[in-house]
Structures are given as C-alpha cells and as structure tokens.
C-alpha cells in the first residue's frame, strides 16, 4: 500500500451505499483477492514488480472451462515459467536494496466497473490510483488497471476505511474475463448458500 498520511472526506453509511450502487451496479461479488495499490507516478517509475511471486492453483469448480483431462497444460507451464522468472526478478531487486511492493489479500466487493477495498487511510475524491488485482481464474490472471476514487467511508468495524473506486474504461477482453469471473463466483455463492440452508422438518404436536 502507498505510504501516506490520512486524507479525504468520509461519507456517511447511507450516502456511501448510494454512491457504491451508482459506481458498481447490482452485479457484484464479495471475495478475498490479492491487491496492490499505488499511484500512477509509482507505476511509471517502476517501483513495483507487477506479478505475484507464487502461482495460484484454484479448484476446478471456480472455472467454467475444460475438465482436468482437457486442461491445456502448456498454458499452465508457460504461466508457471513466467511467475518463476518474475520471482527471480523480485529477489534480484530485493538483494540490490530496492523496495518491492507485493500483493496483500484483502476482502473486496468487485464488479466490472469498480471495486471497494479496505484501507488504513482515506483518499481524496477523484484521486487516480493504479491497481493490480489477482483474479482466481484459469490460467491465473492479473488485472492491471487505472481507477479513480469515488468515495470513502468508515468501515462497519470502525477501525479502517472502505474505499470505493471506479475503473477507467477496461479493454473489452479484460472486461469479459472479469465478468466471467463474477458469474462463476456468484454461482459458487449460490451453491454454498444452498448447502448452508437449514432443511425444513415437520414435527408432530400432541
């Protein structure tokens, strides 16, 4: 996360909820995603290695793709090779004394148009941010997007700040992949909800 002092106005709960619906829409999911936040200036200065150092492998139920026997292993191998090369770059930069910012898993609410994430400080409205978001899809994908702060509010726990940002226009391919992830994640939530739902039983009285 960027090093900075607290700033920016905090909205009330109702006003923040209304703004969130305006930015995110109704088609959203909650998840825990690895996230890096930095300024566009930091991005241009190359202060961050924009890749995770560990290749995530996700359950097949999280994808709507092929079965295990049909998985394109070449794609997986290339993805692993890319991550290993990036890991070597990270280690080289660390050994030379450079600062490298790596993703931190946080609970978010995300849609195809924006995201809400927790922070230890607030941001001024309309401030530009550079976000790196790892999506649990196959093959693993990292979103590299620019966004602008729409609103901030105190978290329900009262200890942190919820930050709402709107994505800059996404390339159609990236937006389609994000939408596919949201659809699959919503299916998972529905299935999990059905499993957790108590089974109705009849009881004879008397």
PDB file of C-alpha atoms in Angstrom:
ATOM      1  CA  UNK A   1       0.000   0.000   0.000  1.00  0.00           C
ATOM      2  CA  UNK A   2       1.237   3.542  -0.661  1.00  0.00           C
ATOM      3  CA  UNK A   3       2.890   5.311   2.282  1.00  0.00           C
ATOM      4  CA  UNK A   4       0.861   8.416   3.048  1.00  0.00           C
ATOM      5  CA  UNK A   5      -0.991  10.365   5.722  1.00  0.00           C
ATOM      6  CA  UNK A   6      -4.788  10.172   6.153  1.00  0.00           C
ATOM      7  CA  UNK A   7      -6.726  12.483   3.847  1.00  0.00           C
ATOM      8  CA  UNK A   8     -10.057  12.734   2.109  1.00  0.00           C
ATOM      9  CA  UNK A   9     -13.654  13.172   3.221  1.00  0.00           C
ATOM     10  CA  UNK A  10     -15.579  10.272   4.763  1.00  0.00           C
ATOM     11  CA  UNK A  11     -19.196   9.794   3.678  1.00  0.00           C
ATOM     12  CA  UNK A  12     -21.993   8.542   5.906  1.00  0.00           C
ATOM     13  CA  UNK A  13     -23.214   4.961   5.577  1.00  0.00           C
ATOM     14  CA  UNK A  14     -26.338   5.761   3.517  1.00  0.00           C
ATOM     15  CA  UNK A  15     -24.551   8.180   1.201  1.00  0.00           C
ATOM     16  CA  UNK A  16     -21.695   5.718   0.680  1.00  0.00           C
ATOM     17  CA  UNK A  17     -24.135   2.866  -0.094  1.00  0.00           C
ATOM     18  CA  UNK A  18     -25.902   5.019  -2.681  1.00  0.00           C
ATOM     19  CA  UNK A  19     -22.599   6.004  -4.287  1.00  0.00           C
ATOM     20  CA  UNK A  20     -21.436   2.383  -4.273  1.00  0.00           C
ATOM     21  CA  UNK A  21     -24.549   1.216  -6.097  1.00  0.00           C
ATOM     22  CA  UNK A  22     -24.102   4.023  -8.614  1.00  0.00           C
ATOM     23  CA  UNK A  23     -20.490   3.008  -9.338  1.00  0.00           C
ATOM     24  CA  UNK A  24     -20.615  -0.784  -9.010  1.00  0.00           C
ATOM     25  CA  UNK A  25     -24.175  -1.505 -10.099  1.00  0.00           C
ATOM     26  CA  UNK A  26     -26.046  -4.559  -8.808  1.00  0.00           C
ATOM     27  CA  UNK A  27     -23.873  -7.267 -10.410  1.00  0.00           C
ATOM     28  CA  UNK A  28     -21.141  -7.626  -7.765  1.00  0.00           C
ATOM     29  CA  UNK A  29     -19.414 -10.323  -5.712  1.00  0.00           C
ATOM     30  CA  UNK A  30     -17.532 -10.394  -2.425  1.00  0.00           C
ATOM     31  CA  UNK A  31     -14.180 -12.163  -2.344  1.00  0.00           C
ATOM     32  CA  UNK A  32     -10.693 -12.101  -0.851  1.00  0.00           C
ATOM     33  CA  UNK A  33      -8.290 -11.050  -3.603  1.00  0.00           C
ATOM     34  CA  UNK A  34      -4.573 -10.202  -3.638  1.00  0.00           C
ATOM     35  CA  UNK A  35      -4.340  -6.458  -4.270  1.00  0.00           C
ATOM     36  CA  UNK A  36      -1.662  -3.813  -4.716  1.00  0.00           C
ATOM     37  CA  UNK A  37      -2.449  -0.094  -4.693  1.00  0.00           C
ATOM     38  CA  UNK A  38      -0.052   2.584  -5.867  1.00  0.00           C
ATOM     39  CA  UNK A  39      -0.084   5.947  -7.570  1.00  0.00           C
ATOM     40  CA  UNK A  40       0.292   6.213 -11.363  1.00  0.00           C
ATOM     41  CA  UNK A  41       3.598   8.005 -10.687  1.00  0.00           C
ATOM     42  CA  UNK A  42       4.912   4.972  -8.793  1.00  0.00           C
ATOM     43  CA  UNK A  43       3.764   2.770 -11.641  1.00  0.00           C
ATOM     44  CA  UNK A  44       5.601   4.857 -14.224  1.00  0.00           C
ATOM     45  CA  UNK A  45       8.710   4.932 -12.036  1.00  0.00           C
ATOM     46  CA  UNK A  46       8.801   1.146 -11.994  1.00  0.00           C
ATOM     47  CA  UNK A  47       8.673   0.836  -8.197  1.00  0.00           C
ATOM     48  CA  UNK A  48       6.630  -2.358  -8.348  1.00  0.00           C
ATOM     49  CA  UNK A  49       7.015  -5.788  -9.886  1.00  0.00           C
ATOM     50  CA  UNK A  50       3.504  -6.362 -11.313  1.00  0.00           C
ATOM     51  CA  UNK A  51       3.275 -10.096 -10.726  1.00  0.00           C
ATOM     52  CA  UNK A  52       2.684 -12.419  -7.816  1.00  0.00           C
ATOM     53  CA  UNK A  53       5.661 -14.478  -6.680  1.00  0.00           C
ATOM     54  CA  UNK A  54       3.567 -17.636  -6.254  1.00  0.00           C
ATOM     55  CA  UNK A  55       1.419 -19.256  -8.907  1.00  0.00           C
ATOM     56  CA  UNK A  56      -2.112 -19.755  -7.564  1.00  0.00           C
ATOM     57  CA  UNK A  57      -3.869 -23.013  -8.429  1.00  0.00           C
ATOM     58  CA  UNK A  58      -7.639 -22.851  -7.966  1.00  0.00           C
ATOM     59  CA  UNK A  59     -10.312 -25.542  -7.691  1.00  0.00           C
ATOM     60  CA  UNK A  60     -11.886 -26.651 -10.949  1.00  0.00           C
ATOM     61  CA  UNK A  61     -15.286 -25.611  -9.589  1.00  0.00           C
ATOM     62  CA  UNK A  62     -14.130 -21.997  -9.837  1.00  0.00           C
ATOM     63  CA  UNK A  63     -13.845 -22.245 -13.589  1.00  0.00           C
ATOM     64  CA  UNK A  64     -16.324 -22.870 -16.338  1.00  0.00           C
ATOM     65  CA  UNK A  65     -13.590 -24.230 -18.574  1.00  0.00           C
ATOM     66  CA  UNK A  66     -12.456 -27.734 -19.561  1.00  0.00           C
ATOM     67  CA  UNK A  67     -12.269 -30.819 -17.374  1.00  0.00           C
ATOM     68  CA  UNK A  68      -8.979 -31.948 -15.828  1.00  0.00           C
ATOM     69  CA  UNK A  69      -8.202 -34.196 -18.815  1.00  0.00           C
ATOM     70  CA  UNK A  70      -8.694 -31.274 -21.195  1.00  0.00           C
ATOM     71  CA  UNK A  71      -6.646 -28.629 -19.335  1.00  0.00           C
ATOM     72  CA  UNK A  72      -4.120 -27.010 -21.682  1.00  0.00           C
ATOM     73  CA  UNK A  73      -1.018 -27.916 -19.680  1.00  0.00           C
ATOM     74  CA  UNK A  74       1.199 -25.875 -21.993  1.00  0.00           C
ATOM     75  CA  UNK A  75      -0.642 -22.732 -20.897  1.00  0.00           C
ATOM     76  CA  UNK A  76      -0.182 -23.709 -17.257  1.00  0.00           C
ATOM     77  CA  UNK A  77       3.528 -24.399 -17.787  1.00  0.00           C
ATOM     78  CA  UNK A  78       4.045 -21.051 -19.514  1.00  0.00           C
ATOM     79  CA  UNK A  79       2.240 -19.306 -16.669  1.00  0.00           C
ATOM     80  CA  UNK A  80       4.437 -21.065 -14.099  1.00  0.00           C
ATOM     81  CA  UNK A  81       7.570 -20.200 -16.059  1.00  0.00           C
ATOM     82  CA  UNK A  82       6.535 -16.553 -16.193  1.00  0.00           C
ATOM     83  CA  UNK A  83       5.931 -16.468 -12.445  1.00  0.00           C
ATOM     84  CA  UNK A  84       9.276 -18.125 -11.703  1.00  0.00           C
ATOM     85  CA  UNK A  85      11.089 -15.605 -13.894  1.00  0.00           C
ATOM     86  CA  UNK A  86       9.268 -12.799 -12.110  1.00  0.00           C
ATOM     87  CA  UNK A  87      10.212 -14.304  -8.745  1.00  0.00           C
ATOM     88  CA  UNK A  88      13.879 -14.212  -9.745  1.00  0.00           C
ATOM     89  CA  UNK A  89      13.474 -10.558 -10.720  1.00  0.00           C
ATOM     90  CA  UNK A  90      11.887  -9.785  -7.349  1.00  0.00           C
ATOM     91  CA  UNK A  91      14.750 -11.478  -5.487  1.00  0.00           C
ATOM     92  CA  UNK A  92      17.306  -9.607  -7.589  1.00  0.00           C
ATOM     93  CA  UNK A  93      15.668  -6.268  -6.811  1.00  0.00           C
ATOM     94  CA  UNK A  94      15.409  -7.068  -3.102  1.00  0.00           C
ATOM     95  CA  UNK A  95      19.068  -8.096  -2.934  1.00  0.00           C
ATOM     96  CA  UNK A  96      20.073  -4.788  -4.510  1.00  0.00           C
ATOM     97  CA  UNK A  97      18.192  -2.856  -1.825  1.00  0.00           C
ATOM     98  CA  UNK A  98      15.190  -1.831  -3.933  1.00  0.00           C
ATOM     99  CA  UNK A  99      11.713  -1.711  -2.445  1.00  0.00           C
ATOM    100  CA  UNK A 100       9.277  -4.161  -3.985  1.00  0.00           C
ATOM    101  CA  UNK A 101       5.588  -3.982  -3.209  1.00  0.00           C
ATOM    102  CA  UNK A 102       3.774  -7.333  -3.300  1.00  0.00           C
ATOM    103  CA  UNK A 103       0.029  -8.075  -3.280  1.00  0.00           C
ATOM    104  CA  UNK A 104      -1.812  -8.403   0.041  1.00  0.00           C
ATOM    105  CA  UNK A 105      -5.048 -10.468   0.215  1.00  0.00           C
ATOM    106  CA  UNK A 106      -7.968  -8.238   1.259  1.00  0.00           C
ATOM    107  CA  UNK A 107     -11.744  -8.624   1.355  1.00  0.00           C
ATOM    108  CA  UNK A 108     -13.295  -6.711  -1.547  1.00  0.00           C
ATOM    109  CA  UNK A 109     -16.569  -6.160  -3.356  1.00  0.00           C
ATOM    110  CA  UNK A 110     -15.967  -6.030  -7.101  1.00  0.00           C
ATOM    111  CA  UNK A 111     -17.932  -5.515 -10.307  1.00  0.00           C
ATOM    112  CA  UNK A 112     -16.961  -4.907 -13.919  1.00  0.00           C
ATOM    113  CA  UNK A 113     -16.905  -1.160 -13.262  1.00  0.00           C
ATOM    114  CA  UNK A 114     -15.210  -0.761  -9.886  1.00  0.00           C
ATOM    115  CA  UNK A 115     -14.150  -2.165  -6.541  1.00  0.00           C
ATOM    116  CA  UNK A 116     -14.448  -1.487  -2.803  1.00  0.00           C
ATOM    117  CA  UNK A 117     -11.425  -2.342  -0.654  1.00  0.00           C
ATOM    118  CA  UNK A 118     -10.355  -1.663   2.963  1.00  0.00           C
ATOM    119  CA  UNK A 119      -7.564   0.768   3.758  1.00  0.00           C
ATOM    120  CA  UNK A 120      -5.864   2.279   6.783  1.00  0.00           C
ATOM    121  CA  UNK A 121      -6.464   5.758   5.391  1.00  0.00           C
ATOM    122  CA  UNK A 122      -8.808   7.641   3.084  1.00  0.00           C
ATOM    123  CA  UNK A 123      -8.200   9.171  -0.336  1.00  0.00           C
ATOM    124  CA  UNK A 124      -9.414  12.465  -1.806  1.00  0.00           C
ATOM    125  CA  UNK A 125     -12.298  12.084  -4.231  1.00  0.00           C
ATOM    126  CA  UNK A 126     -11.222  11.681  -7.876  1.00  0.00           C
ATOM    127  CA  UNK A 127      -7.624  10.761  -6.954  1.00  0.00           C
ATOM    128  CA  UNK A 128      -6.043   8.498  -9.577  1.00  0.00           C
ATOM    129  CA  UNK A 129      -4.820   5.062  -8.454  1.00  0.00           C
ATOM    130  CA  UNK A 130      -3.055   2.162 -10.127  1.00  0.00           C
ATOM    131  CA  UNK A 131      -4.427  -1.239  -9.044  1.00  0.00           C
ATOM    132  CA  UNK A 132      -3.062  -4.743  -9.511  1.00  0.00           C
ATOM    133  CA  UNK A 133      -5.685  -7.387  -8.757  1.00  0.00           C
ATOM    134  CA  UNK A 134      -5.128 -11.138  -8.982  1.00  0.00           C
ATOM    135  CA  UNK A 135      -8.235 -12.964 -10.190  1.00  0.00           C
ATOM    136  CA  UNK A 136      -8.750 -16.665  -9.308  1.00  0.00           C
ATOM    137  CA  UNK A 137      -9.282 -17.895 -12.863  1.00  0.00           C
ATOM    138  CA  UNK A 138      -7.513 -20.406 -15.106  1.00  0.00           C
ATOM    139  CA  UNK A 139      -4.952 -19.583 -16.261  1.00  0.00           C
ATOM    140  CA  UNK A 140      -4.144 -17.135 -13.415  1.00  0.00           C
ATOM    141  CA  UNK A 141      -4.748 -13.540 -14.474  1.00  0.00           C
ATOM    142  CA  UNK A 142      -3.678 -10.227 -13.030  1.00  0.00           C
ATOM    143  CA  UNK A 143      -5.707  -7.094 -13.715  1.00  0.00           C
ATOM    144  CA  UNK A 144      -3.515  -4.044 -14.255  1.00  0.00           C
ATOM    145  CA  UNK A 145      -5.936  -1.116 -14.194  1.00  0.00           C
ATOM    146  CA  UNK A 146      -6.166   2.597 -13.569  1.00  0.00           C
ATOM    147  CA  UNK A 147      -9.015   3.836 -11.400  1.00  0.00           C
ATOM    148  CA  UNK A 148     -10.311   6.943  -9.658  1.00  0.00           C
ATOM    149  CA  UNK A 149     -11.537   7.291  -6.090  1.00  0.00           C
ATOM    150  CA  UNK A 150     -15.278   7.847  -5.928  1.00  0.00           C
ATOM    151  CA  UNK A 151     -15.872   7.863  -2.162  1.00  0.00           C
ATOM    152  CA  UNK A 152     -14.575   6.733   1.230  1.00  0.00           C
ATOM    153  CA  UNK A 153     -16.433   5.732   4.395  1.00  0.00           C
ATOM    154  CA  UNK A 154     -15.597   4.326   7.790  1.00  0.00           C
ATOM    155  CA  UNK A 155     -15.768   0.531   7.815  1.00  0.00           C
ATOM    156  CA  UNK A 156     -18.591  -1.121   9.811  1.00  0.00           C
ATOM    157  CA  UNK A 157     -15.993  -2.230  12.379  1.00  0.00           C
ATOM    158  CA  UNK A 158     -14.909   1.386  12.770  1.00  0.00           C
ATOM    159  CA  UNK A 159     -11.206   0.589  12.540  1.00  0.00           C
ATOM    160  CA  UNK A 160     -10.477   1.086   8.833  1.00  0.00           C
ATOM    161  CA  UNK A 161     -11.744   2.943   5.772  1.00  0.00           C
ATOM    162  CA  UNK A 162     -13.738   1.444   2.902  1.00  0.00           C
ATOM    163  CA  UNK A 163     -12.529   2.935  -0.378  1.00  0.00           C
ATOM    164  CA  UNK A 164     -14.764   2.910  -3.467  1.00  0.00           C
ATOM    165  CA  UNK A 165     -13.037   3.364  -6.819  1.00  0.00           C
ATOM    166  CA  UNK A 166     -14.320   3.372 -10.390  1.00  0.00           C
ATOM    167  CA  UNK A 167     -12.220   1.654 -13.044  1.00  0.00           C
ATOM    168  CA  UNK A 168     -11.106   3.614 -16.062  1.00  0.00           C
ATOM    169  CA  UNK A 169     -12.597   2.050 -19.241  1.00  0.00           C
ATOM    170  CA  UNK A 170     -11.369  -1.548 -19.468  1.00  0.00           C
ATOM    171  CA  UNK A 171     -10.325  -3.271 -22.702  1.00  0.00           C
ATOM    172  CA  UNK A 172     -13.189  -5.463 -23.919  1.00  0.00           C
ATOM    173  CA  UNK A 173     -11.210  -8.682 -23.433  1.00  0.00           C
ATOM    174  CA  UNK A 174     -10.291  -7.853 -19.842  1.00  0.00           C
ATOM    175  CA  UNK A 175     -13.843  -6.771 -19.059  1.00  0.00           C
ATOM    176  CA  UNK A 176     -15.219 -10.048 -20.466  1.00  0.00           C
ATOM    177  CA  UNK A 177     -12.815 -12.071 -18.294  1.00  0.00           C
ATOM    178  CA  UNK A 178     -13.789 -10.069 -15.232  1.00  0.00           C
ATOM    179  CA  UNK A 179     -17.485 -10.612 -15.949  1.00  0.00           C
ATOM    180  CA  UNK A 180     -16.899 -14.350 -16.388  1.00  0.00           C
ATOM    181  CA  UNK A 181     -15.138 -14.491 -13.025  1.00  0.00           C
ATOM    182  CA  UNK A 182     -18.047 -12.639 -11.368  1.00  0.00           C
ATOM    183  CA  UNK A 183     -20.619 -15.033 -12.873  1.00  0.00           C
ATOM    184  CA  UNK A 184     -18.678 -18.109 -11.722  1.00  0.00           C
ATOM    185  CA  UNK A 185     -18.125 -16.629  -8.261  1.00  0.00           C
ATOM    186  CA  UNK A 186     -21.836 -15.864  -7.898  1.00  0.00           C
ATOM    187  CA  UNK A 187     -22.653 -19.472  -8.787  1.00  0.00           C
ATOM    188  CA  UNK A 188     -20.281 -20.584  -6.034  1.00  0.00           C
ATOM    189  CA  UNK A 189     -22.011 -18.278  -3.549  1.00  0.00           C
ATOM    190  CA  UNK A 190     -25.444 -19.612  -4.539  1.00  0.00           C
ATOM    191  CA  UNK A 191     -24.315 -23.233  -4.220  1.00  0.00           C
ATOM    192  CA  UNK A 192     -22.707 -22.530  -0.859  1.00  0.00           C
ATOM    193  CA  UNK A 193     -25.864 -20.800   0.323  1.00  0.00           C
ATOM    194  CA  UNK A 194     -27.953 -23.811  -0.642  1.00  0.00           C
ATOM    195  CA  UNK A 195     -25.624 -26.127   1.306  1.00  0.00           C
ATOM    196  CA  UNK A 196     -25.783 -23.915   4.394  1.00  0.00           C
ATOM    197  CA  UNK A 197     -29.567 -23.518   4.268  1.00  0.00           C
ATOM    198  CA  UNK A 198     -31.283 -25.497   7.086  1.00  0.00           C
ATOM    199  CA  UNK A 199     -33.512 -28.357   5.945  1.00  0.00           C
ATOM    200  CA  UNK A 200     -37.145 -27.930   6.938  1.00  0.00           C
ATOM    201  CA  UNK A 201     -38.524 -30.757   9.085  1.00  0.00           C
ATOM    202  CA  UNK A 202     -42.044 -31.489  10.255  1.00  0.00           C
ATOM    203  CA  UNK A 203     -42.833 -32.019  13.913  1.00  0.00           C
ATOM    204  CA  UNK A 204     -45.951 -33.679  15.255  1.00  0.00           C
ATOM    205  CA  UNK A 205     -47.547 -31.870  18.177  1.00  0.00           C
ATOM    206  CA  UNK A 206     -49.552 -33.823  20.757  1.00  0.00           C
TER     207      UNK A 206
END
